[in-house]
Coordinates of C-alpha atoms in Angstrom, one line a residue:
L1 CA 79.0 5.4 11.2
Q2 CA 81.0 3.9 8.3
G3 CA 83.2 0.8 8.7
F4 CA 84.7 -0.2 12.0
P5 CA 85.6 2.5 14.5
K6 CA 89.1 3.1 15.4
P7 CA 90.3 1.7 18.7
D8 CA 90.6 5.1 20.3
Q9 CA 87.0 5.9 19.3
K10 CA 85.4 2.7 20.6
E11 CA 84.6 3.8 24.1
E12 CA 83.3 7.2 22.9
I13 CA 80.9 5.5 20.5
N14 CA 79.7 3.0 23.1
S15 CA 79.0 5.9 25.5
A16 CA 77.0 7.7 22.8
L17 CA 75.0 4.6 22.1
R18 CA 74.1 4.1 25.8
D19 CA 73.1 7.8 26.1
Y20 CA 70.9 7.4 23.0
E21 CA 69.3 4.2 24.5
I22 CA 68.4 6.0 27.7
R23 CA 66.9 8.9 25.8
I24 CA 64.5 6.8 23.8
Q25 CA 63.1 4.9 26.9
P26 CA 59.5 5.8 27.6
T27 CA 59.3 8.2 30.6
T28 CA 55.6 8.5 30.8
M29 CA 54.8 4.9 31.9
Y30 CA 53.2 5.9 35.2
E31 CA 52.2 9.5 34.5
G32 CA 48.4 10.1 35.1
K33 CA 47.9 6.8 36.8
I34 CA 46.4 6.3 40.3
I35 CA 49.1 4.8 42.5
E36 CA 48.7 3.3 45.9
Y37 CA 51.7 2.7 48.2
I38 CA 52.3 1.9 51.8
D39 CA 53.6 4.6 54.2
Q40 CA 53.8 4.2 58.0
G41 CA 51.5 1.2 58.0
S42 CA 48.8 2.8 55.8
L43 CA 47.8 2.6 52.1
I44 CA 48.1 6.1 50.5
C45 CA 46.1 7.0 47.4
S46 CA 48.0 9.3 45.0
L47 CA 48.3 10.4 41.4
C48 CA 51.6 10.2 39.4
L49 CA 52.3 13.7 38.1
Q50 CA 55.6 12.8 36.5
D51 CA 57.6 9.6 35.8
R52 CA 61.3 10.3 36.1
G53 CA 62.4 6.8 35.5
N54 CA 64.0 6.0 38.9
R55 CA 61.6 8.3 40.7
L56 CA 57.8 9.0 40.6
H57 CA 56.6 12.4 41.5
L58 CA 53.2 11.9 43.2
L59 CA 50.3 14.0 44.5
T60 CA 48.5 12.4 47.4
H61 CA 44.9 12.7 48.5
T62 CA 46.1 14.8 51.4
N63 CA 47.5 17.4 49.0
R64 CA 51.2 16.4 49.6
E65 CA 53.8 16.0 46.8
V66 CA 56.2 13.1 47.4
N67 CA 58.8 11.3 45.4
L68 CA 58.6 7.5 45.3
A69 CA 60.7 4.7 44.0
P70 CA 58.7 2.7 41.3
K71 CA 59.3 -0.5 43.2
R72 CA 57.3 0.9 46.1
A73 CA 54.1 1.2 44.1
L74 CA 51.7 -1.4 45.4
L75 CA 48.8 -0.8 43.0
V76 CA 48.9 1.0 39.7
S77 CA 45.6 1.8 37.9
Q78 CA 45.0 0.8 34.3
G79 CA 43.4 4.1 33.3
H80 CA 45.0 7.6 33.2
L81 CA 44.0 11.0 34.4
D82 CA 44.8 14.2 32.5
T83 CA 47.7 15.7 34.5
N84 CA 47.1 19.0 32.8
L85 CA 44.0 19.6 34.9
S86 CA 44.2 22.2 37.7
R87 CA 45.6 21.0 41.0
Q88 CA 42.2 21.4 42.6
E89 CA 40.5 19.2 39.9
L90 CA 43.2 16.6 40.3
L91 CA 42.8 16.5 44.1
S92 CA 39.1 16.2 43.7
K93 CA 39.5 13.2 41.3
I94 CA 42.0 11.5 43.6
R95 CA 39.7 11.9 46.6
E96 CA 36.7 10.7 44.7
T97 CA 38.7 7.6 43.8
D98 CA 39.9 7.1 47.4
D99 CA 36.3 7.5 48.8
K100 CA 34.9 5.1 46.3
R101 CA 37.5 2.5 47.1
K102 CA 36.9 2.9 50.9
K103 CA 33.2 2.3 50.4
L104 CA 33.9 -0.8 48.3
K105 CA 36.4 -2.0 50.9
D106 CA 33.7 -1.8 53.6
Q107 CA 31.6 -4.2 51.6
V108 CA 34.2 -6.9 51.6
E109 CA 33.4 -9.9 53.9
I110 CA 36.9 -11.3 54.4
P111 CA 35.8 -14.5 56.2
E112 CA 33.7 -15.5 53.1
L113 CA 36.8 -15.1 50.9
W114 CA 38.9 -17.0 53.4
E115 CA 36.4 -19.9 53.4
L116 CA 36.9 -20.2 49.6
M117 CA 40.7 -20.0 49.8
R118 CA 41.5 -21.8 53.1
E119 CA 42.6 -25.0 51.5
E120 CA 44.8 -23.3 49.0
D121 CA 48.5 -23.4 50.0
E122 CA 49.9 -20.8 47.6
Y123 CA 50.0 -17.0 47.1
F124 CA 47.4 -15.3 44.8
E125 CA 47.5 -11.9 43.2
G126 CA 45.1 -9.3 44.6
K127 CA 43.5 -9.0 41.1
Y128 CA 42.7 -12.7 41.1
L129 CA 41.1 -12.6 44.6
A130 CA 39.1 -9.5 43.5
E131 CA 37.7 -11.3 40.5
L132 CA 36.8 -14.3 42.7
Y133 CA 35.0 -12.1 45.2
F134 CA 33.4 -9.3 43.1
G135 CA 33.1 -11.2 39.7
E136 CA 32.8 -9.2 36.5
P137 CA 33.1 -6.4 35.4
L138 CA 36.2 -5.8 37.5
T139 CA 37.7 -2.3 37.9
D140 CA 40.8 -0.8 39.5
D141 CA 38.6 0.2 42.4
H142 CA 37.5 -3.4 43.0
V143 CA 41.1 -4.6 43.1
S144 CA 42.1 -1.8 45.4
A145 CA 39.1 -2.4 47.7
L146 CA 40.0 -6.1 48.1
V147 CA 43.7 -5.4 48.7
R148 CA 42.9 -2.6 51.2
S149 CA 40.6 -4.9 53.1
L150 CA 43.1 -7.7 53.4
F151 CA 46.0 -5.3 54.1
E152 CA 44.1 -3.7 57.0
D153 CA 42.7 -6.9 58.4
K154 CA 45.9 -9.0 58.5
L155 CA 43.9 -11.8 60.2
Y156 CA 42.8 -14.2 57.5
F157 CA 45.5 -13.6 54.9
K158 CA 49.3 -13.1 54.9
M159 CA 50.5 -10.4 52.4
K160 CA 53.8 -10.6 50.4
D161 CA 54.3 -7.8 47.9
T162 CA 50.9 -7.8 46.0
Q163 CA 50.1 -11.4 46.7
F164 CA 48.2 -13.1 49.5
L165 CA 48.2 -16.5 51.2
S166 CA 45.3 -17.7 53.4
N167 CA 46.2 -18.3 57.1
S168 CA 45.5 -21.6 58.8
Q169 CA 42.9 -21.8 61.5
E170 CA 45.6 -22.2 64.1
K171 CA 47.4 -19.1 62.8
I172 CA 44.2 -17.1 63.0
E173 CA 43.6 -18.2 66.6
Q174 CA 47.2 -17.2 67.4
I175 CA 46.7 -13.8 65.9
L176 CA 43.4 -13.2 67.8
K177 CA 45.1 -14.1 71.1
Q178 CA 47.9 -11.7 70.3
R179 CA 45.4 -8.9 69.5
D180 CA 43.5 -9.6 72.7
K181 CA 46.9 -9.4 74.6
E182 CA 47.7 -6.1 72.9
Q183 CA 44.3 -4.7 73.6
A184 CA 44.6 -5.7 77.3
R185 CA 48.0 -4.1 77.4
E186 CA 46.7 -0.8 76.0
E187 CA 43.9 -0.8 78.6
L188 CA 46.4 -1.5 81.3
L189 CA 48.7 1.4 80.2
N190 CA 45.8 3.8 79.8
E191 CA 43.9 2.9 83.1
G192 CA 47.1 2.6 85.1
G193 CA 48.4 6.0 83.8
K194 CA 45.1 7.7 84.6
W195 CA 44.9 6.2 88.1
L196 CA 48.5 7.1 89.0
S197 CA 48.0 10.6 87.6
A198 CA 44.9 11.1 89.8
I199 CA 46.8 9.8 92.9
L200 CA 49.7 12.2 92.3
E201 CA 47.3 15.1 91.9
A202 CA 45.4 14.0 95.1
K203 CA 42.2 13.6 93.2
E204 CA 39.4 11.1 94.0
S205 CA 39.7 8.2 91.6
P206 CA 38.2 4.7 91.7
E207 CA 40.7 1.9 91.8
P208 CA 41.0 0.3 88.3
S209 CA 40.6 -3.4 87.8
C210 CA 44.2 -3.6 86.9
K211 CA 45.4 -2.1 90.2
E212 CA 47.3 -5.3 91.3
E213 CA 49.0 -5.6 87.9
V214 CA 50.1 -1.9 88.0
I215 CA 51.5 -2.3 91.5
R216 CA 53.3 -5.5 90.5
I217 CA 54.9 -3.7 87.5
L218 CA 55.9 -0.7 89.8
V219 CA 57.5 -3.1 92.2
E220 CA 59.5 -4.8 89.5
L221 CA 60.5 -1.4 88.2
S222 CA 61.6 -0.2 91.6
V223 CA 63.6 -3.4 92.3
Y224 CA 65.2 -4.2 89.0
G225 CA 65.1 -0.9 87.1
K226 CA 65.9 -1.3 83.4
D227 CA 66.4 -5.1 83.9
S228 CA 62.8 -5.5 84.9
A229 CA 60.8 -7.8 82.6
H230 CA 58.1 -5.2 82.5
Y231 CA 60.4 -2.2 82.0
K232 CA 58.6 -0.9 78.9
D233 CA 55.2 -1.2 80.4
G234 CA 56.2 0.4 83.6
K235 CA 57.9 3.3 81.9
E236 CA 54.9 3.9 79.6
I237 CA 52.4 3.8 82.6
L238 CA 54.6 6.4 84.4
F239 CA 54.8 8.5 81.2
R240 CA 51.1 8.5 80.8
A241 CA 50.9 9.6 84.4
G242 CA 53.2 12.5 83.6
I243 CA 56.3 11.0 85.2
D244 CA 59.5 10.6 83.1
D245 CA 61.8 9.2 85.9
I246 CA 61.3 5.5 86.7
G247 CA 63.1 6.0 90.0
K248 CA 59.9 7.6 91.3
A249 CA 58.1 4.3 91.1
R250 CA 59.3 3.6 94.6
N251 CA 57.9 6.9 95.9
I252 CA 54.5 6.1 94.4
L253 CA 54.4 2.7 96.1
I254 CA 55.2 4.4 99.4
R255 CA 52.4 7.0 98.7
L256 CA 50.0 4.2 98.0
G257 CA 50.8 2.6 101.3
F258 CA 52.0 -0.5 99.6
W259 CA 55.6 0.0 101.0
D260 CA 56.8 1.9 104.0
E261 CA 59.6 4.4 103.7
D262 CA 62.3 1.9 104.7
E263 CA 61.1 -1.0 102.6
N264 CA 63.9 -3.5 102.0
L265 CA 64.0 -4.0 98.3
D266 CA 66.8 -6.6 98.5
L267 CA 64.3 -9.1 100.0
I268 CA 62.4 -8.9 96.8
R269 CA 65.5 -8.7 94.6
Y270 CA 66.9 -11.9 96.0
D271 CA 63.5 -13.6 96.4
I272 CA 63.7 -13.9 100.2
R273 CA 60.3 -14.7 101.7
K274 CA 59.5 -13.6 105.2
E275 CA 56.4 -15.8 105.5
F276 CA 56.2 -19.6 105.3
P277 CA 53.7 -21.5 103.0
L278 CA 50.7 -23.1 104.6
E279 CA 52.1 -26.6 103.8
I280 CA 55.1 -25.8 106.1
L281 CA 52.9 -24.5 108.9
H282 CA 50.8 -27.6 108.7
D283 CA 54.0 -29.8 109.1
C284 CA 55.0 -27.6 112.1
C285 CA 51.8 -28.4 113.9
Q286 CA 52.5 -32.1 113.5
L287 CA 56.0 -31.7 114.9
I288 CA 54.8 -29.6 117.8
S289 CA 52.1 -32.2 118.7
R290 CA 54.7 -35.0 118.5
G291 CA 56.9 -33.5 121.2
V292 CA 60.4 -34.7 122.2
E293 CA 61.3 -38.3 121.5
K294 CA 62.9 -39.4 124.8
K295 CA 64.0 -42.9 124.1
E296 CA 67.6 -43.6 123.0
R297 CA 68.6 -40.3 124.7
E298 CA 71.0 -39.8 127.6
D299 CA 69.0 -38.0 130.3
L300 CA 71.0 -34.9 131.4
R301 CA 68.2 -33.0 132.9
E302 CA 69.8 -33.0 136.4
C303 CA 72.8 -31.0 135.1
N304 CA 72.8 -27.3 135.8
I305 CA 72.5 -26.2 132.1
F306 CA 72.3 -22.6 131.0
T307 CA 72.2 -20.5 127.9
I308 CA 74.3 -17.4 127.2
D309 CA 72.9 -15.1 124.5
G310 CA 72.0 -11.5 123.7
P311 CA 69.0 -10.0 125.5
L312 CA 66.9 -10.0 122.3
T313 CA 67.6 -13.6 121.3
R314 CA 64.6 -15.8 120.7
D315 CA 66.1 -18.9 119.1
F316 CA 68.4 -20.7 121.5
D317 CA 70.4 -23.4 119.8
D318 CA 73.3 -23.9 122.2
A319 CA 73.7 -24.3 126.0
L320 CA 76.5 -25.1 128.4
H321 CA 77.1 -26.8 131.8
V322 CA 80.1 -27.4 133.9
E323 CA 80.8 -29.8 136.9
I324 CA 84.0 -29.9 138.9
R325 CA 84.6 -33.5 140.0
K326 CA 87.5 -35.4 141.5
D327 CA 88.4 -36.9 138.1
G328 CA 88.5 -33.5 136.4
I329 CA 86.3 -30.7 135.0
H330 CA 83.3 -32.0 133.1
V331 CA 81.9 -29.6 130.5
G332 CA 78.8 -30.2 128.4
I333 CA 78.1 -28.3 125.2
H334 CA 74.5 -28.9 124.1
I335 CA 73.2 -28.2 120.6
A336 CA 69.5 -28.3 119.7
D337 CA 68.7 -31.6 118.0
V338 CA 67.1 -30.3 114.9
A339 CA 68.0 -33.4 112.9
D340 CA 65.7 -35.6 114.9
A341 CA 62.7 -33.3 114.3
V342 CA 63.2 -32.1 110.7
S343 CA 63.3 -35.1 108.4
L344 CA 65.4 -35.0 105.2
D345 CA 63.4 -33.9 102.1
S346 CA 60.3 -33.0 104.2
P347 CA 58.5 -29.8 103.2
I348 CA 60.2 -28.0 106.1
D349 CA 63.6 -29.3 105.1
R350 CA 63.2 -28.3 101.5
E351 CA 62.2 -24.8 102.6
A352 CA 65.2 -24.6 104.9
L353 CA 67.5 -25.6 102.2
Q354 CA 66.2 -22.9 99.9
R355 CA 66.6 -20.3 102.6
G356 CA 70.1 -21.5 103.5
A357 CA 70.3 -19.7 106.8
S358 CA 68.4 -17.3 109.1
L359 CA 68.7 -13.6 108.2
Y360 CA 68.9 -11.1 111.0
L361 CA 68.4 -7.5 110.1
P362 CA 67.5 -4.4 112.1
C363 CA 63.7 -4.4 112.5
I364 CA 63.2 -7.8 110.9
Q365 CA 64.2 -11.4 111.2
V366 CA 63.8 -14.0 108.4
P367 CA 64.3 -17.4 110.1
M368 CA 65.5 -20.5 108.3
L369 CA 62.9 -22.5 110.2
P370 CA 59.4 -21.4 111.1
P371 CA 59.2 -19.4 114.4
E372 CA 57.0 -22.1 115.9
L373 CA 60.0 -24.4 115.7
S374 CA 63.0 -22.1 115.8
Q375 CA 61.7 -20.0 118.7
D376 CA 59.7 -22.6 120.6
T377 CA 59.6 -26.4 119.9
L378 CA 63.3 -26.8 119.0
S379 CA 64.7 -23.8 120.9
L380 CA 66.5 -24.6 124.2
K381 CA 64.1 -22.5 126.2
Q382 CA 64.4 -22.3 130.0
D383 CA 62.5 -24.9 132.0
C384 CA 61.6 -27.0 128.9
D385 CA 62.6 -30.5 128.1
R386 CA 64.5 -30.5 124.8
G387 CA 66.3 -32.9 122.6
A388 CA 70.0 -32.1 122.0
L389 CA 73.1 -33.5 120.5
S390 CA 75.5 -33.0 123.4
L391 CA 79.3 -33.0 123.5
L392 CA 80.6 -34.1 126.9
C393 CA 84.2 -33.2 127.5
R394 CA 86.6 -33.9 130.5
F395 CA 89.5 -31.6 131.2
D396 CA 92.2 -31.8 133.8
R397 CA 92.8 -29.0 136.3
Q398 CA 95.2 -27.3 133.9
G399 CA 92.6 -27.2 131.2
N400 CA 93.9 -30.0 129.0
L401 CA 91.3 -32.0 127.1
L402 CA 91.4 -35.6 128.4
N403 CA 88.5 -37.2 126.4
F404 CA 85.2 -36.4 124.8
R405 CA 82.1 -38.0 123.4
F406 CA 79.0 -37.0 121.4
T407 CA 75.6 -38.3 122.6
P408 CA 71.9 -37.7 121.8
S409 CA 70.5 -36.3 125.0
L410 CA 67.5 -35.0 126.9
I411 CA 68.2 -31.7 128.6
R412 CA 66.5 -28.9 130.5
V413 CA 67.9 -25.4 130.7
R414 CA 67.8 -24.0 134.2
Q415 CA 69.1 -20.5 133.6
R416 CA 68.9 -18.0 130.7
L417 CA 71.8 -15.6 131.0
D418 CA 72.9 -12.8 128.7
Y419 CA 76.4 -11.7 128.0
E420 CA 76.4 -8.7 130.4
E421 CA 75.2 -10.9 133.3
V422 CA 78.1 -13.3 132.6
D423 CA 80.6 -10.5 132.4
D424 CA 79.4 -9.2 135.8
A425 CA 79.2 -12.6 137.5
Y426 CA 82.0 -14.8 136.1
R427 CA 84.6 -13.7 138.7
E428 CA 82.5 -14.8 141.7
D429 CA 80.6 -17.7 140.1
E430 CA 82.8 -20.9 140.3
G431 CA 81.2 -22.6 137.3
L432 CA 81.4 -19.5 135.1
N433 CA 84.9 -18.7 136.2
T434 CA 86.0 -22.3 135.4
L435 CA 84.5 -22.0 131.9
Y436 CA 86.1 -18.7 131.4
R437 CA 89.5 -20.0 132.5
I438 CA 89.3 -23.0 130.1
G439 CA 88.0 -20.8 127.3
R440 CA 91.1 -18.5 127.7
L441 CA 93.3 -21.6 127.6
L442 CA 91.6 -22.8 124.4
H443 CA 91.9 -19.4 122.9
Q444 CA 95.6 -19.1 123.7
R445 CA 96.4 -22.6 122.4
R446 CA 94.8 -21.7 119.0
I447 CA 96.9 -18.5 118.9
D448 CA 100.0 -20.6 119.6
S449 CA 99.0 -22.8 116.7
G450 CA 98.9 -19.8 114.3
A451 CA 95.3 -18.6 114.8
M452 CA 94.7 -15.0 113.6
I453 CA 92.6 -13.1 116.1
L454 CA 91.3 -10.2 114.0
S455 CA 88.0 -9.4 115.6
L456 CA 86.6 -5.9 115.6
P457 CA 83.5 -4.5 117.4
E458 CA 80.3 -5.2 115.6
I459 CA 77.9 -2.3 114.7
S460 CA 74.6 -2.8 116.5
I461 CA 71.8 -0.9 114.8
H462 CA 68.5 -0.3 116.7
I463 CA 65.6 1.8 115.5
D464 CA 63.3 3.4 118.1
S465 CA 59.5 3.5 117.8
D466 CA 59.9 7.1 116.7
S467 CA 62.2 6.0 113.8
R468 CA 65.2 7.4 115.6
I469 CA 68.3 5.3 114.7
N470 CA 70.8 4.3 117.3
L471 CA 74.2 2.9 116.5
A472 CA 76.5 1.2 119.0
L473 CA 79.8 -0.7 118.9
V474 CA 79.5 -4.2 120.5
D475 CA 82.8 -5.5 121.8
Q476 CA 83.3 -9.1 120.8
A477 CA 86.1 -9.8 123.2
T478 CA 84.1 -9.6 126.5
P479 CA 84.4 -12.6 128.9
G480 CA 80.9 -13.9 128.1
R481 CA 81.2 -13.6 124.3
M482 CA 84.7 -15.1 124.3
M483 CA 83.6 -18.0 126.5
V484 CA 80.7 -18.9 124.2
A485 CA 82.7 -18.5 121.1
E486 CA 85.5 -20.7 122.3
F487 CA 83.3 -23.6 123.3
M488 CA 81.4 -23.4 120.1
I489 CA 84.7 -23.5 118.2
L490 CA 85.6 -26.5 120.4
Y491 CA 82.4 -28.3 119.5
N492 CA 82.9 -27.7 115.8
W493 CA 86.5 -28.8 115.9
L494 CA 85.8 -32.0 117.8
A495 CA 82.9 -32.7 115.4
A496 CA 85.2 -32.4 112.5
K497 CA 87.8 -34.7 114.1
F498 CA 85.1 -37.2 115.0
C499 CA 83.8 -37.3 111.4
R500 CA 87.3 -37.4 109.9
D501 CA 88.4 -40.3 112.2
H502 CA 85.2 -42.3 111.6
E503 CA 85.1 -41.5 107.8
I504 CA 81.7 -39.8 108.1
P505 CA 81.2 -37.6 104.9
I506 CA 80.5 -34.0 105.8
L507 CA 81.3 -30.5 104.7
Y508 CA 84.6 -29.2 106.2
R509 CA 85.8 -25.6 106.4
S510 CA 89.4 -24.7 105.8
Q511 CA 91.6 -21.7 105.3
D512 CA 95.0 -21.3 103.7
P513 CA 97.8 -19.6 105.7
P514 CA 98.1 -15.8 105.3
S515 CA 100.4 -14.6 102.5
E516 CA 102.0 -12.4 105.1
K517 CA 101.8 -11.8 108.9
L518 CA 102.1 -8.1 109.7
P519 CA 103.4 -6.9 113.1
I520 CA 100.6 -5.7 115.4
D521 CA 100.3 -2.0 115.5
E522 CA 98.8 -1.2 119.0
S523 CA 98.7 2.5 118.2
N524 CA 96.2 1.9 115.4
Y525 CA 94.8 -1.6 115.9
V526 CA 91.8 -1.1 113.7
H527 CA 93.9 -0.1 110.7
F528 CA 96.2 -3.1 111.4
V529 CA 93.2 -5.5 111.4
F530 CA 92.0 -4.3 108.0
K531 CA 95.5 -4.5 106.6
Q532 CA 96.0 -8.1 108.0
R533 CA 92.6 -9.3 106.8
R534 CA 93.7 -8.4 103.2
K535 CA 96.6 -10.9 103.7
L536 CA 94.4 -13.8 104.9
G537 CA 94.3 -17.1 103.0
R538 CA 91.4 -18.4 100.9
L539 CA 88.4 -19.8 102.8
A540 CA 87.0 -23.0 101.4
V541 CA 84.2 -25.5 102.0
D542 CA 85.0 -29.0 100.9
T543 CA 84.4 -32.7 101.7
D544 CA 88.1 -33.1 102.5
P545 CA 89.3 -32.2 106.0
K546 CA 92.1 -29.6 105.8
P547 CA 93.7 -27.2 108.3
H548 CA 92.0 -24.0 109.2
A549 CA 94.9 -21.6 109.5
G550 CA 92.7 -18.7 110.6
L551 CA 91.4 -20.6 113.7
G552 CA 94.7 -22.5 114.3
L553 CA 93.0 -25.9 114.0
D554 CA 93.8 -29.1 112.0
A555 CA 90.2 -29.6 110.9
Y556 CA 87.0 -27.7 111.2
T557 CA 83.3 -27.7 110.4
T558 CA 80.2 -25.9 111.6
V559 CA 77.5 -27.9 113.4
S560 CA 76.8 -25.7 116.5
S561 CA 73.8 -23.7 115.0
P562 CA 71.5 -26.1 113.2
I563 CA 68.4 -23.9 113.9
R564 CA 70.0 -21.0 112.0
R565 CA 72.3 -22.6 109.4
Y566 CA 71.4 -25.4 107.0
A567 CA 75.0 -26.6 106.6
D568 CA 75.1 -27.2 110.3
L569 CA 71.9 -29.3 110.1
V570 CA 73.5 -31.4 107.4
V571 CA 76.6 -32.2 109.6
Q572 CA 74.4 -32.8 112.6
R573 CA 72.3 -35.4 110.6
Q574 CA 75.5 -37.3 109.6
I575 CA 76.8 -37.4 113.2
R576 CA 73.5 -38.3 114.7
N577 CA 72.9 -41.2 112.2
F578 CA 76.4 -42.6 113.0
L579 CA 75.7 -42.5 116.8
M580 CA 72.4 -44.3 116.2
G581 CA 74.1 -47.0 114.1
K582 CA 72.5 -45.9 110.8
A583 CA 74.0 -45.2 107.4
P584 CA 74.9 -41.6 106.5
L585 CA 72.0 -39.6 104.9
Y586 CA 74.4 -37.9 102.5
D587 CA 77.1 -39.2 100.2
L588 CA 79.8 -37.1 98.7
E589 CA 77.8 -36.3 95.6
D590 CA 74.9 -35.1 97.8
L591 CA 77.2 -32.9 99.8
E592 CA 78.7 -31.3 96.7
K593 CA 75.3 -30.3 95.4
I594 CA 74.4 -28.8 98.8
R595 CA 77.8 -27.0 98.9
I596 CA 77.2 -25.4 95.5
H597 CA 73.6 -24.3 96.3
L598 CA 74.5 -22.9 99.7
G599 CA 77.5 -21.0 98.3
T600 CA 75.1 -18.9 96.1
V601 CA 72.4 -18.5 98.8
L602 CA 74.8 -17.4 101.6
K603 CA 76.5 -15.0 99.3
D604 CA 73.2 -13.3 98.6
L605 CA 72.3 -13.2 102.3
A606 CA 75.6 -11.6 103.1
M607 CA 74.9 -9.0 100.4
V608 CA 71.5 -8.2 101.8
R609 CA 72.9 -7.8 105.3
R610 CA 75.7 -5.5 104.1
N611 CA 73.4 -3.4 102.0
R612 CA 70.9 -3.1 104.9
D613 CA 73.5 -2.0 107.4
R614 CA 74.8 0.6 104.9
Y615 CA 71.2 1.8 104.4
W616 CA 70.6 2.4 108.1
I617 CA 74.1 3.9 108.7
Q618 CA 73.6 6.4 105.8
K619 CA 70.2 7.2 107.2
Y620 CA 71.7 7.7 110.6
F621 CA 74.1 10.3 109.0
L622 CA 71.1 12.0 107.5
Q623 CA 69.5 12.4 110.9
H624 CA 72.8 14.0 112.2
M625 CA 73.6 16.3 109.3
G626 CA 75.8 19.2 110.5
E627 CA 77.2 17.2 113.5
T628 CA 80.7 15.9 114.0

């Protein structure tokens, strides 16, 4: 080149210079060298056949040819091999080197090296550590052996590129725990898979030590599916047993006899316990031995008190009596006094709060209170003295309410009636007929006040001993059911008015008016009910008394079933304390916390009931396939 290039030649000359610079770079830097690199968690020993600058062409000890980026070379030997040798000779030399380094690696006692370096808080090259451990003379094989040893061990040293940092004692202990955990997991997966495989093939197989753990994982897999905390383990156990469908976990549990065919998985999914802890049962024994506290109770045992319930009812929390006197019709509505027996924040009370309400399902009942209390000590059983919180009402001959009062009472049920008995007898029995007449009047007055009567028959599901499913529609408008419903509504309404007027803090229930009132379609009443229900106003639970449009009442609460509903027990406690001249047990903040908790719990219980009814109805259809 002479003088300065012309402007139009400048880029051409620069390009030629760059090309020349590339051509004179050494391209044999790695050729003939032993190179070790990491592939799929292992160190691979290889020989560089050709250095292409940005790519190394390698021959591995397993007789594979690979291309590798230079930056991936972990160890590069100082010496060279003649790449012109035959392939077999090259393979032989690579393998000799690899074997030699493996033998040297087995001689490395890593704890000894760690003791020397444990106080050093910095990274060191593998070559430096090899010199420290092996001493002189140091070869490529010594460096490789040391690096291989630390790389495979991963316990005492942390690796970063080709440098190593000694782990602390705490870190080593943490790693050891993790390794034990991983080993235990592998044993679980292996033993569990073999055991399930043997069961599915109907082979004799001893139960593994991890049986309970395997079953627990299968339960979680059946209940929560892919959301299970042990989804990966469960899927792997099934895979090792030859099963690729996690849905079959439920069938395996049935085959093992751990579940029956109709196991209710919702009870597990929503953490609903059927049994009560020992602590609760111990408290029950104390309550049972204490008996009924009779002082400060109005003795109503001379009244002709009776219960009206279904034939299978075991927990009686309400009873009635009626007397026709000169000054009017006296009606008593008696509710089991649970508040007197179950103390606030006692173990039984805390358990009841968590359960929220009793759960009644076909084939199973999950009571809010232990059966020893709900079906015995607190239940208004026939011929037993029981404590109650009674509402005593006086009506005139036309069924108008003249006055009422609440009182803690001592009662004794004389008769246990079921709905069908009442339906058959109310016309001839003066007392029942009077209650029915007043009940009809109460019912009509609520309708006149805007109440929406949208009841439909309930589906009763009964399973025979031979697993045959029977479905029946139970009419909710029979005289006996209407009578009980109206007097329970009356009790709840007057309790709400009583608390409102005396400024007793409780949880009220309200409902907004419907967005639209549809004309009743007598030709298709069921369809009308479903359409009208879609127009109903919002239901609410709050500490402020508001009208309940659906019931046609100016205030409402629920307190008539404290054995079965925790919210009713809360209201009963507030009323009882007021009657006894004591301060309320709950303030507004307490009630708000209870409202929020029960809202979630009761929603879950409703879902469990709905799912279970659907399950049995679908199974009923299965038993009647082909029928109309």
